[in-house]
Short mmCIF file of C-alpha atoms and ligand atoms in Angstrom, two decimals:
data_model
loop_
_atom_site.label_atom_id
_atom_site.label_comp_id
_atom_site.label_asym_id
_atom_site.label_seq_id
_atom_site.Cartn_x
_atom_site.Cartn_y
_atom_site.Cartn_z
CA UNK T 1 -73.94 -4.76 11.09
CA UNK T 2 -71.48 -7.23 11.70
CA UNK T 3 -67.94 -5.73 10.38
CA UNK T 4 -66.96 -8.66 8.45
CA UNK T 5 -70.00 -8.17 6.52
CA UNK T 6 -69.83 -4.15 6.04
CA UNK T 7 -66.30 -4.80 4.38
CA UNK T 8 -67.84 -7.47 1.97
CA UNK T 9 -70.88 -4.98 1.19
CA UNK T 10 -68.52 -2.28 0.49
CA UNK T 11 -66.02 -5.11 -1.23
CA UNK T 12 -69.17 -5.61 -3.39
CA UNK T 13 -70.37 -2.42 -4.41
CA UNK T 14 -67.07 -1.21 -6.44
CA UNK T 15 -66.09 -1.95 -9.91
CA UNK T 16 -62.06 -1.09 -9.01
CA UNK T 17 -60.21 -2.05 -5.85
CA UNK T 18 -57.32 -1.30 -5.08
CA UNK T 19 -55.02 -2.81 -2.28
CA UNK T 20 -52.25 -1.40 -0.72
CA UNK T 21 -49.85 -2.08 2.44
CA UNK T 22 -47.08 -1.01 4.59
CA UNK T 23 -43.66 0.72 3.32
CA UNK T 24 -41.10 -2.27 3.80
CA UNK T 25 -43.68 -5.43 3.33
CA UNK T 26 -43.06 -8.51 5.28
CA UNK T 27 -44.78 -11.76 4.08
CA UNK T 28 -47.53 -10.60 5.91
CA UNK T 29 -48.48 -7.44 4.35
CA UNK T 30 -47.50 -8.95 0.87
CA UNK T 31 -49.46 -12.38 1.54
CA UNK T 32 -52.47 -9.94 2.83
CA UNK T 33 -52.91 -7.66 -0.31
CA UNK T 34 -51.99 -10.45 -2.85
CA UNK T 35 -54.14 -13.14 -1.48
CA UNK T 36 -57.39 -10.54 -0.90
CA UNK T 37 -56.82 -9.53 -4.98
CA UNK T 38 -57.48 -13.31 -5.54
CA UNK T 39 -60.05 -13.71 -3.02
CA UNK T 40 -61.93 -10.72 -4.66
CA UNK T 41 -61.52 -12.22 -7.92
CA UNK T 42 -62.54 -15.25 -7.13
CA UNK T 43 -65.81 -13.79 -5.46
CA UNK T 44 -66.22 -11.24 -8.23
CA UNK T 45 -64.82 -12.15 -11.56
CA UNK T 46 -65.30 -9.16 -13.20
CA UNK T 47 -64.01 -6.59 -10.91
CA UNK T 48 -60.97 -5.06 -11.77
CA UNK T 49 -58.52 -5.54 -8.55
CA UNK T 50 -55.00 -4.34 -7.81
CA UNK T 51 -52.25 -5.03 -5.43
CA UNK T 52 -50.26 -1.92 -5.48
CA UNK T 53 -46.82 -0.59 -4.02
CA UNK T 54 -42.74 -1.34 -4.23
CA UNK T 55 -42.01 -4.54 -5.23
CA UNK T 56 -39.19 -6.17 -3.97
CA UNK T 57 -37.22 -9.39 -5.76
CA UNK T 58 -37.87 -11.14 -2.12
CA UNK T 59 -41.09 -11.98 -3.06
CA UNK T 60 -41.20 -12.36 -6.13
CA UNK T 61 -42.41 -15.92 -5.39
CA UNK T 62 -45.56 -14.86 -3.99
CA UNK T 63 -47.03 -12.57 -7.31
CA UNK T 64 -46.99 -9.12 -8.89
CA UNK T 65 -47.88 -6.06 -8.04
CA UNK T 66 -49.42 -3.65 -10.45
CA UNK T 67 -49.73 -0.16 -11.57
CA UNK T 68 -52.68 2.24 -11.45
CA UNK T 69 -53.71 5.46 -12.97
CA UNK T 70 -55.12 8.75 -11.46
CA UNK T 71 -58.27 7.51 -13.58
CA UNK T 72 -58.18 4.53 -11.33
CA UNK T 73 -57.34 5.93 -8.35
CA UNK T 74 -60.33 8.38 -8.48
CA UNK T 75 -62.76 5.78 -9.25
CA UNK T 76 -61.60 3.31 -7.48
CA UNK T 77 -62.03 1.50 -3.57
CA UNK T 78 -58.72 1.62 -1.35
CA UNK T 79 -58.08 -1.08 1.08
CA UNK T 80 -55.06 -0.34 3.78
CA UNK T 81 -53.77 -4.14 4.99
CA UNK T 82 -51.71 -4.58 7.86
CA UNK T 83 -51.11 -0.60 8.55
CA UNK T 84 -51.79 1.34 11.45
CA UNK T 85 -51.18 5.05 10.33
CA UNK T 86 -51.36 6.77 7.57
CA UNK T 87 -47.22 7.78 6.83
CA UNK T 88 -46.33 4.39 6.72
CA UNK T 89 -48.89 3.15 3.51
CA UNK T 90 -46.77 2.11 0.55
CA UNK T 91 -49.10 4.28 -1.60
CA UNK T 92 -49.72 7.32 -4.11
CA UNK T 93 -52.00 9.60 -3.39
CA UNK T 94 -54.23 8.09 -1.23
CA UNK T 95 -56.33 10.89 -0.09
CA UNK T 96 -57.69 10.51 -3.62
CA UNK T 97 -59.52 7.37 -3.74
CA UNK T 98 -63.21 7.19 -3.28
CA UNK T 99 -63.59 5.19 -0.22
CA UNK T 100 -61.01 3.89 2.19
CA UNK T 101 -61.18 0.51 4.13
CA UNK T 102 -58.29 -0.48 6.46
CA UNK T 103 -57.78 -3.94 8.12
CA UNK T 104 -54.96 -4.60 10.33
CA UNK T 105 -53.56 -6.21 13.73
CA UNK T 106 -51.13 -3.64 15.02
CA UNK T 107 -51.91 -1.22 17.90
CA UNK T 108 -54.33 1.32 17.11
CA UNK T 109 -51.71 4.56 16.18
CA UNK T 110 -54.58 6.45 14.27
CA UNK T 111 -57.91 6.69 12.56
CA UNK T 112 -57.41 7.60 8.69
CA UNK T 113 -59.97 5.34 6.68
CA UNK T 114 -63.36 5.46 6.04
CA UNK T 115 -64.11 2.13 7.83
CA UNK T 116 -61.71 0.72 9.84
CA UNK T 117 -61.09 -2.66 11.66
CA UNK T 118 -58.05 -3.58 13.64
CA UNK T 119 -57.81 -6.17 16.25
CA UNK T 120 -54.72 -5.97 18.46
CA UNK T 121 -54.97 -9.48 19.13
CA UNK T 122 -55.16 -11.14 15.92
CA UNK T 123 -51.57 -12.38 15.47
CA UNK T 124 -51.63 -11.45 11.71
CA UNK T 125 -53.58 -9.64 9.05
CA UNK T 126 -53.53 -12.72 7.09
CA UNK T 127 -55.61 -14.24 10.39
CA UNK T 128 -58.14 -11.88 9.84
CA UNK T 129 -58.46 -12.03 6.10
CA UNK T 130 -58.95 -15.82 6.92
CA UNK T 131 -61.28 -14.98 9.37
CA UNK T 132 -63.66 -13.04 7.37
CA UNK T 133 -63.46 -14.87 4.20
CA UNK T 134 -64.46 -18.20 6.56
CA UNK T 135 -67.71 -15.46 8.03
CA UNK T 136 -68.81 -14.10 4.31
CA UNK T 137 -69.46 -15.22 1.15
CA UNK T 138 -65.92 -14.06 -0.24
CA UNK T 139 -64.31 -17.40 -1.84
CA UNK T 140 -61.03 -18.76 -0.72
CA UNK T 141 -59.05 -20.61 -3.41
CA UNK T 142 -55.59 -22.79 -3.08
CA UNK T 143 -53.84 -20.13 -4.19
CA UNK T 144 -55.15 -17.72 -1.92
CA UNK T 145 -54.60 -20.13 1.15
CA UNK T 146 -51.11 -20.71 0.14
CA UNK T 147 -50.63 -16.88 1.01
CA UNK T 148 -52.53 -16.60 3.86
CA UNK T 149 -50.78 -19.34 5.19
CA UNK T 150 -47.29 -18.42 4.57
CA UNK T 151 -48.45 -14.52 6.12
CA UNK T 152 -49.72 -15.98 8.91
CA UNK T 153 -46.54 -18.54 9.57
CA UNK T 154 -44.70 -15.67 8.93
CA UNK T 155 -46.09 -13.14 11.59
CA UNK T 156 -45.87 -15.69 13.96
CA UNK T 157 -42.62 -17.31 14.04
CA UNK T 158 -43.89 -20.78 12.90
CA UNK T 159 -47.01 -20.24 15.35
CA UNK T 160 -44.97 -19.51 18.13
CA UNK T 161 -45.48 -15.96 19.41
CA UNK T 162 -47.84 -14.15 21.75
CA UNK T 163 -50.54 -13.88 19.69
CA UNK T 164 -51.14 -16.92 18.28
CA UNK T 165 -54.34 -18.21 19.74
CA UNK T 166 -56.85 -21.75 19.69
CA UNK T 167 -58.08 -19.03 17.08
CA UNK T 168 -54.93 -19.33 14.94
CA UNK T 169 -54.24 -22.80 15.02
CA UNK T 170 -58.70 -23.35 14.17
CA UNK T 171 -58.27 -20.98 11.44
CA UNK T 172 -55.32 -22.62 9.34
CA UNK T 173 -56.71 -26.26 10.85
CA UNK T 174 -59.45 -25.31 8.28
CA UNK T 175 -57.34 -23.62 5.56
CA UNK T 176 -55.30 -26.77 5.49
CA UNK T 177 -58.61 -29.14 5.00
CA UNK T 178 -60.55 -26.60 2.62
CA UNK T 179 -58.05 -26.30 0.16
CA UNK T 180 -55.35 -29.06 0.35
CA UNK T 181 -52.11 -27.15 0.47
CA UNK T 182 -48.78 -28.09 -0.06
CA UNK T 183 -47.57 -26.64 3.28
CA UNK T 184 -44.10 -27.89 3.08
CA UNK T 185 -43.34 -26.46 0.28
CA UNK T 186 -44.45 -22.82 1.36
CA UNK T 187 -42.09 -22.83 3.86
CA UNK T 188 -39.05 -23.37 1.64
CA UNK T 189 -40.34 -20.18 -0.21
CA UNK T 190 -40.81 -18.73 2.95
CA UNK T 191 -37.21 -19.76 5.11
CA UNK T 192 -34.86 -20.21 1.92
CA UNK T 193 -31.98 -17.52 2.02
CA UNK T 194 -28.78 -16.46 0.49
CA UNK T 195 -25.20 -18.15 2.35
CA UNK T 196 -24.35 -14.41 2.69
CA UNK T 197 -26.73 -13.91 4.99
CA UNK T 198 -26.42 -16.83 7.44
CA UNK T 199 -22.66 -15.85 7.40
CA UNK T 200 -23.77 -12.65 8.38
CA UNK T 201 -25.92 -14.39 11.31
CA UNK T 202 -22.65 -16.08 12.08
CA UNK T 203 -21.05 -12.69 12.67
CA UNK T 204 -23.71 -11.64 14.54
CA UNK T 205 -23.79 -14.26 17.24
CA UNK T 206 -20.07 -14.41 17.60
CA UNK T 207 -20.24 -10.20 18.44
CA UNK T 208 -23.60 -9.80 19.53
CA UNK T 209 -23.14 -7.12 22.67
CA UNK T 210 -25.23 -8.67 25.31
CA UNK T 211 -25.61 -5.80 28.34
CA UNK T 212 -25.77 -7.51 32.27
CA UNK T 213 -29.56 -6.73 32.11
CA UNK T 214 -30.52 -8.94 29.33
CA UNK T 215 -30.28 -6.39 26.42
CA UNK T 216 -28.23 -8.11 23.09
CA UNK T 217 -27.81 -5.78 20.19
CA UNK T 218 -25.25 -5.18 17.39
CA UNK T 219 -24.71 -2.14 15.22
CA UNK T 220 -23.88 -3.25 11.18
CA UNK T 221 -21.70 -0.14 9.74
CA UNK T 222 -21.92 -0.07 5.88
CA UNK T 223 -18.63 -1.32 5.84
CA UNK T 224 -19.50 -4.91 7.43
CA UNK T 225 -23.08 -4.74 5.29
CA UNK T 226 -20.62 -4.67 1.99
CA UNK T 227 -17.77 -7.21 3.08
CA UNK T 228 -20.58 -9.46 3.87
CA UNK T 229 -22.38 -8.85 0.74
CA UNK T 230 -25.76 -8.47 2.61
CA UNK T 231 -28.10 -5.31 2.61
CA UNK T 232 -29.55 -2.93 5.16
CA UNK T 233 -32.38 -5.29 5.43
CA UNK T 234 -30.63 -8.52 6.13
CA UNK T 235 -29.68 -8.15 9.70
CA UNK T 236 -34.09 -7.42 10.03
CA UNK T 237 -34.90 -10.78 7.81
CA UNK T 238 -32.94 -12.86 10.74
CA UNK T 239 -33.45 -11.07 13.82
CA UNK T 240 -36.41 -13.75 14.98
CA UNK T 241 -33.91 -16.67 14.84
CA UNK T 242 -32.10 -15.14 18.11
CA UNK T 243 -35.51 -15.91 20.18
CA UNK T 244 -34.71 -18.10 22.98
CA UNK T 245 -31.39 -16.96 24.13
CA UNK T 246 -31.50 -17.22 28.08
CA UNK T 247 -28.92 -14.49 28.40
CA UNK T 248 -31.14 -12.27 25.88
CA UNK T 249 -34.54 -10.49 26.78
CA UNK T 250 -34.51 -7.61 24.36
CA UNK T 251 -32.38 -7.49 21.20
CA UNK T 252 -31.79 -4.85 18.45
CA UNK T 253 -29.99 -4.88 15.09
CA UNK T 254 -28.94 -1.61 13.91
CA UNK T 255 -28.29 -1.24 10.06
CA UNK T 256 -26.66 1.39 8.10
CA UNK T 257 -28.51 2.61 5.37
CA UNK T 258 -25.90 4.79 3.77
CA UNK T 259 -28.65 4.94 0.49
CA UNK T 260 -31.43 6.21 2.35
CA UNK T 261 -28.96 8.11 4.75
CA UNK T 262 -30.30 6.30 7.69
CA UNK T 263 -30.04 3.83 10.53
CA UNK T 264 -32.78 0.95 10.62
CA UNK T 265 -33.03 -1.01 13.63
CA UNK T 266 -35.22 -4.24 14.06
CA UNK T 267 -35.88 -4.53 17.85
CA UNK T 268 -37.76 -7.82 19.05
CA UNK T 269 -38.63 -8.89 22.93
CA UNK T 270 -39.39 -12.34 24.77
CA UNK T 271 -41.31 -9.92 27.77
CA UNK T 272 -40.73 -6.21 27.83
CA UNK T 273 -43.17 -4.44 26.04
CA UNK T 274 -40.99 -2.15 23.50
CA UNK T 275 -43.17 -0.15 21.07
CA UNK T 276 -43.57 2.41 23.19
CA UNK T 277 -39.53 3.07 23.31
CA UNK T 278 -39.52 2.42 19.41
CA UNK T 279 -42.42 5.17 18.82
CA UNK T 280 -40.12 7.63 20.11
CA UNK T 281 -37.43 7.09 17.80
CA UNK T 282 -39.14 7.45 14.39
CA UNK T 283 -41.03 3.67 14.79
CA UNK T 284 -43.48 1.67 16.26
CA UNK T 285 -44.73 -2.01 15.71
CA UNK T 286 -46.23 -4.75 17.88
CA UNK T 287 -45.39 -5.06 21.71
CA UNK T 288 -42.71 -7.40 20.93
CA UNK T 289 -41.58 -6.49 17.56
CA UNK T 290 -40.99 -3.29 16.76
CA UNK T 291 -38.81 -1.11 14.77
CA UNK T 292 -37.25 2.07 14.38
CA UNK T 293 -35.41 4.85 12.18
CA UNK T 294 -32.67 6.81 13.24
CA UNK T 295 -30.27 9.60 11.75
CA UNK T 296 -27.19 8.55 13.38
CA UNK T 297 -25.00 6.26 15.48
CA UNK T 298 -25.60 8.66 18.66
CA UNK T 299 -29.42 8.80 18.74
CA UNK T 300 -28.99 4.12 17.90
CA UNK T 301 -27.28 4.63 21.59
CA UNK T 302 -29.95 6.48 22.99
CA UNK T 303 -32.60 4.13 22.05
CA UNK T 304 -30.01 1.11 22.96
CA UNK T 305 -29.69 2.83 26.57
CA UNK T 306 -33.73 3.17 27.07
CA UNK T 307 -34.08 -0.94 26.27
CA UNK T 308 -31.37 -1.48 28.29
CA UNK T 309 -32.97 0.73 31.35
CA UNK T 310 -36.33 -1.03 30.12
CA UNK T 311 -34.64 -4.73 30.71
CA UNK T 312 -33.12 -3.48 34.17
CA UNK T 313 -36.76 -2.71 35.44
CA UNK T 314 -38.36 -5.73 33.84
CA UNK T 315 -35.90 -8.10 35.44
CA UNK T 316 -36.47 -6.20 39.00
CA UNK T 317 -40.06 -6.61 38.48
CA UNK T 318 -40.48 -9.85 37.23
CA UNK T 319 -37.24 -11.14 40.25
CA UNK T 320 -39.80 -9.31 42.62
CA UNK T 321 -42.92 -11.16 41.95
CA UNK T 322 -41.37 -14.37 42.02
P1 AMP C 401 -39.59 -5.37 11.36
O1 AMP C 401 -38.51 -5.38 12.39
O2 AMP C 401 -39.32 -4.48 10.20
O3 AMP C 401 -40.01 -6.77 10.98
O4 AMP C 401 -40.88 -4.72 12.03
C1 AMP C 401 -41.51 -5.26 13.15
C2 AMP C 401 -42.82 -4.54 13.36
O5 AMP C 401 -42.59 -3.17 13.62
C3 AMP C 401 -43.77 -4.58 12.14
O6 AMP C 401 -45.08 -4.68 12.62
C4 AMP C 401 -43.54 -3.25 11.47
O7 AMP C 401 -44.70 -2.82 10.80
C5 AMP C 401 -43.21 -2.35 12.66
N1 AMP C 401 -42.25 -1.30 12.27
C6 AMP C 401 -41.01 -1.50 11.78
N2 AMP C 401 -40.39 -0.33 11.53
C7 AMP C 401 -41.27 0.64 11.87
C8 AMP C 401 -41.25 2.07 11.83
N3 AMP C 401 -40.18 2.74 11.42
N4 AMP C 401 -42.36 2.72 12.25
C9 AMP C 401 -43.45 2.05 12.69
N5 AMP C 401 -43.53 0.71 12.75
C10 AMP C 401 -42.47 0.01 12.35
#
């Protein structure tokens, strides 16, 4: 049976769904989870659907999340959006739910659903959601396609990385024409910030290390994070507007996190392929945008050293086959 369809039998044979996404949600695993609630409730009025895990003030704009009972959880369907392993799903005990369903476009890390479907290639999970609600009978609303939208614009720079296929572009052509979106608007939702961070971008460009192989990166102590009046997660909400540097292949933000006791670090590339360097220091992500978790300051330079060895090769390689 065709996949797309297997989900929507399964979709269809449970009362309770819940939904549930990675630890840390972007637009797109927010936009996933919150639009697929809808779309199931448009499809299925009486189901009983949640969107579970942290919420976080950011998004705000695009719903709430709810709360669910061990009653609930027992009885209940679990879909996993935009995850590829297990440690990293923003949920309570999973291993108690009923049935488990993951969907997701990162590289395969592990199998831990029920019935799984992940395509590498998609460039969001959003994309796919689109994708199988246009291939089933599962109804798409305005609401819905304002989320998918802004989780697919998201993932994808505006449409501009990698993975953004004819596919993409078909996909939201169709969104846009189904359900008449405001798409201007979503962006302002979407790209609106606080001064305090694009002073903090400011800073960033003006010290910005950039290493003679191509590697740019910048470590935030706490002490910059506060005088700024930013968080650990600001430098990683900006780190795609430093694409397109021509002195820049690789670049890395490294946060202090004195509240979780730990360094963050947001790693993006415009050609070497860097999850594999980011898996080994407590991350993982997409082949150009990846991220990682460190204890300290020393291990940041370790990982800073292998992108900076990875850039070295990468420029001999790519000055070789020209
Ligand atoms: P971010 O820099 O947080 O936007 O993350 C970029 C990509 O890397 C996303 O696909 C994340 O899911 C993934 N990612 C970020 N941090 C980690 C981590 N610690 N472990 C595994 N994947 C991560």
């Amino acid at each position: 049976m065709n996949i797309y369809k297997e989900i929507y039998k399964t979709i269809k044979s449970y009362d309770s769904i819940v939904l549930a996404r990675h630890v840390g949600a972007d637009p797109d695993a927010m936009a996933s989870c919150l639009a697929l609630k809808q779309i199931i409730l448009n499809t299925f009025p009486k189901k009983n659907v949640y969107a579970v895990g942290v919420s976080t003030s950011k998004f705000k704009y695009m719903g709430n999340l709810d709360k669910v009972t061990d009653e609930i959880i027992e009885n209940s369907l679990v879909i996993i959006l935009d995850t590829p392993d297990k440690k990293r799903v923003d949920i309570d005990n999973f291993d108690n739910y009923k049935y488990s369903i993951k969907i997701d476009h990162h590289p395969f890390v592990e199998k831990f659903c029920d019935l799984e479907y992940y395509d590498e290639n998609a460039s969001s999970t959003c994309e796919i959601i689109l994708d199988m609600v246009f291939n089933t009978k599962l109804v798409l609303d305005k609401r819905s396609g304002e989320l998918l939208f802004q989780g697919v614009i998201s993932d994808t720079n505006r449409l501009t990385t990698i993975n953004t296929s004819y596919k993409t572009f078909d996909l939201i052509h169709k969104l846009i024409k189904d359900t008449n979106i405001d798409f201007t608007n979503l962006y302002e939702q979407l790209y609106l910030r606080p001064l305090a961070e694009v002073r903090l971008q400011g800073y960033i460009a003006q010290n910005l290390i950039v290493t003679e192989n191509g590697l740019g990166y910048i470590k935030l102590t706490d002490k910059i994070i506060k005088d700024f009046k930013v968080d650990s997660s600001s430098s990683g909400n900006m780190i795609n507007n430093f694409n397109y540097i021509d002195d820049v292949i690789v670049w890395a933000f490294i946060s202090e996190d004195v509240k979780n006791d730990i360094i963050k670090i947001a790693i993006r590339s415009r050609g070497p392929v860097i999850n594999e360097i980011a898996s080994k220091y407590n991350g993982g992500g997409h082949e150009r945008a990846s991220g990682a978790r460190v204890k300290s300051f020393d291990e940041a330079d370790k990982l800073i050293q292998e992108l900076d060895n990875l850039c070295k090769r990468f420029r001999s390689e790519t000055n070789e086959n020209k």
